[in-house]
């Protein structure tokens, strides 16, 4: 499965579209200058190409599985993981105080994209650990930080997130797992958790579970939930592994994709845990890292989109069928208008997803470096778009990739179908894309639309002299106002369409800003003709209200 | 995998939207009156529900496989096939002269939909045989008809289609298989064919291959291709099976879906065949049955869409998460606006696909019964829309079905993902959906747009008093004119968008005509707000021309 890191595209976006120098000129990130990041991207790209990409098919063909209660990972995954850890990539964004590289999220996001392109299954492992590092950095006690962070950042230990239970998916507050104070600074954690990515493995070291559970005096709902760290092996104060904790992998799921990534049902049976953050403060702690987790999942979608596009392009430029319809063509199916339309759609949409994701990451970095609240608001507004549009793009581009392959796309050997299977769950986990859309029209418009209008103002400035983009921006602005004037359930009814309209309009903004060569202008012209006109229809659906959705009896849904 | 045949919906469409009595009032189909078809649909529905639906999961979990050169089918498939054959469903549309039921395509299409809903993998087997029956009825010699048709129609023997070769997919004319005259009325067929659905099985009887091959004096390209029937076992004149023919299954593909349906690589090594139709007339013979084959594949998509919708609706009406946002709701996730939007999208799009498909089938029946050429032109125009929109609907609705299931949608156990995997190839085979679109804007506009404008006139009549539909129709009419004035490659550049725009506008036409209850009016209102506005954007893309597609260097596609 050949993959080439799109380093030129990354640098173009950083330098010519998003103004990366705004980050490297801050004190916090002064070490991450242009030469430095070019070197980092090049090194990560080589690892993705040479070490991780060869693991993509084996991970699918020989899934992680349970052997006598122990997870056995796919062939080569242990070595691949070691390469990630030894490169320092697990802790690339983490605080140097505990061994991290302290890189901007902007850069680690691009590294994450490349790892996801090369082998999504394996890349989920460090992604989970990164979330845990972030949670402990923000909410862990000094003792917990000192014990866990160096091991997690070095990759010696890995981390997981234990939120979901069978009856508590999108409704986390319905969880039933219990935590009882042992009176010695530890808690006894009991309950069953599902969908635990990389819940166990055979890479050695420790597996550290962050678990949401309810203390005896925890109120029902999200406000009564606390967060605990529950290691597979109980470490001593020096981090030496001791006895096994009272937890186990009950089973692994048989999934549509991501076969290389073990998805566990976990059972905690009075397992020893340590509280992270204050009692009943579990959801607040989760929220801290939720934004970056959503950025990470959007990036998974982007990574798969890029890889699926590269694969389809390579196939199209080799496959000959029929006479070429154009003079001076390649003689391959890439000359055929409809195939070319698909390839351009894939390329343009991937570029747009990348720009939105990078803008989110940069806004977070800029807030962290400057404490300017406007960047925080911008990142918060862009985050649900990043997650939903990034992952939708992953699925849609991978699906087009299958189509470009024709009959070969349906044959697993080709690898085109695996991209579509693997990426599908990214639209579901870390908050379904429907929930992202509800977040956008709900919580993210609670500022009266300030963050939305700030983005729209920026788009309007870009749109000067670009009639199609100006029209899309104006329609979107009216739609934003209309939603602000609507009841919440009417907003929810239009949420998915609104999010998509915003993403597509943002795409015109970024591609127009980046149109500095003839080829980039050509891509933008294609996008302007094929994507921007969709904004009208999406905005119409976004403001159609909720009554339409309930006018049909529930009984008649089945009729 | 529970499935309920949507008989009420079928009868509504036949009686209230499409005027089925136009068919049953013809002499040819006078026996297929309203009571008769209701009984037939009910009987086929029972078989689909009770016999075929239970085979859906086993076919996926225990795929057809090759054992010492022999195909072993999934558990239960042999019994399921016997039920189909004994019910007379293989030859339901075939000529009664050779044992068929002579039913209108309109009815057999609905039977096909139900079989595809219940178990797409198995349903492909009779579908292949039906194509062969049609080819032999139209082009076989009397001897071939007398020998093969009774056995195929009864289901004792099955049929396959052997077109594709590794270098000859969409470009059938590039095929290399050879046919040499043995001088005794038979031909020696040699070559390799790929993607042969149900190329072999263990159901007993004979497997009859229709094979495209080139005679020594056949010119290059499609005009030098002839058609042959090549049986697995050479029958005597009474149909008793004799010696094995010189052909074999080389391997079976490992596919994204349809694991229950063996997809074979076939090797013919001087196999004995009999010519069907005249020398070098193979493509013409294939074209005869291509329209109905495309109708059949569109129907596969429809069947999966219906089944995926039923599954998602059932899940949504059981799953409780969070507080219901509406008074008097069900308390399930079906109350949530975004979930309800997905369910309504699935329901509306499935209904529209079904109406387009049935209109195509009815137009064919009406031509066959009356020889009125306008019906032939209408069927021909609708056929690429039926194939592409039917199968796109299958994939899109199945994908929404996964999303409605949330995390459970990614777990194979649920069955939601299988629908998406199984149906994916229908957008590729029998002419990719891109090729369907090219057919629509190319061949199907060669009448100067007569067939298109006749449909548009009909839509315009329905649209009186329906502003949104009238607007969509007007835009589509202008777009049709613009395409008629465009060079062919510019039409091809807009083909996929044009086909989609036509399908969506047709949807408004059928749903408006069928809006005879409050619930049906509600579904149409939803469709009007959420689907019809897309026509503008699609028409803009349809007329954007081909220059945009080639402005980006081929090299820069990779950059």
Coordinates of C-alpha atoms in Angstrom, one line a residue, chain A residues 304-305 308-309 312 342 346 391-406 409-410 416-421 423-424 427, chain B residues 256 391-392 394-396 399 420-421 423-425 427-428 433:
Chain A
X304 CA -7.9 8.2 5.2
X305 CA -9.2 10.6 2.6
X308 CA -7.7 6.8 -0.5
X309 CA -7.2 9.6 -3.0
X312 CA -7.4 6.0 -6.6
X342 CA -14.3 12.1 -9.1
X346 CA -11.6 13.8 -3.9
X391 CA -14.8 12.3 9.0
X392 CA -17.5 12.7 6.4
X393 CA -14.7 13.6 4.0
X394 CA -12.9 10.4 5.0
X395 CA -15.9 8.3 4.2
X396 CA -17.0 10.1 1.1
X397 CA -13.6 10.3 -0.5
X398 CA -12.9 6.6 0.4
X399 CA -16.2 5.7 -1.2
X400 CA -15.3 7.6 -4.4
X401 CA -12.0 5.8 -4.3
X402 CA -13.9 2.5 -4.6
X403 CA -15.9 3.8 -7.5
X404 CA -12.7 5.0 -9.4
X405 CA -11.4 1.4 -9.0
X406 CA -14.5 0.0 -10.7
X409 CA -12.8 -1.5 -5.8
X410 CA -15.1 -4.3 -4.6
X416 CA -9.6 0.6 -1.7
X417 CA -12.5 -0.9 0.3
X418 CA -10.5 -1.1 3.5
X419 CA -10.2 2.7 3.6
X420 CA -14.0 3.0 3.5
X421 CA -14.5 0.3 6.1
X423 CA -12.9 5.2 8.4
X424 CA -16.6 4.6 8.8
X427 CA -18.4 9.6 11.9
Chain B
X256 CA -16.2 -6.3 0.4
X391 CA -28.0 1.7 -6.6
X392 CA -26.8 5.0 -5.2
X394 CA -29.0 1.4 -1.9
X395 CA -25.6 2.6 -0.8
X396 CA -26.6 6.0 0.6
X399 CA -24.8 4.2 5.0
X420 CA -23.7 -1.3 2.9
X421 CA -21.0 -3.8 2.1
X423 CA -24.9 -3.3 -2.0
X424 CA -21.7 -1.4 -2.8
X425 CA -20.9 -3.2 -6.0
X427 CA -23.0 1.0 -8.4
X428 CA -20.1 -0.6 -10.3
X433 CA -23.0 4.6 -12.5

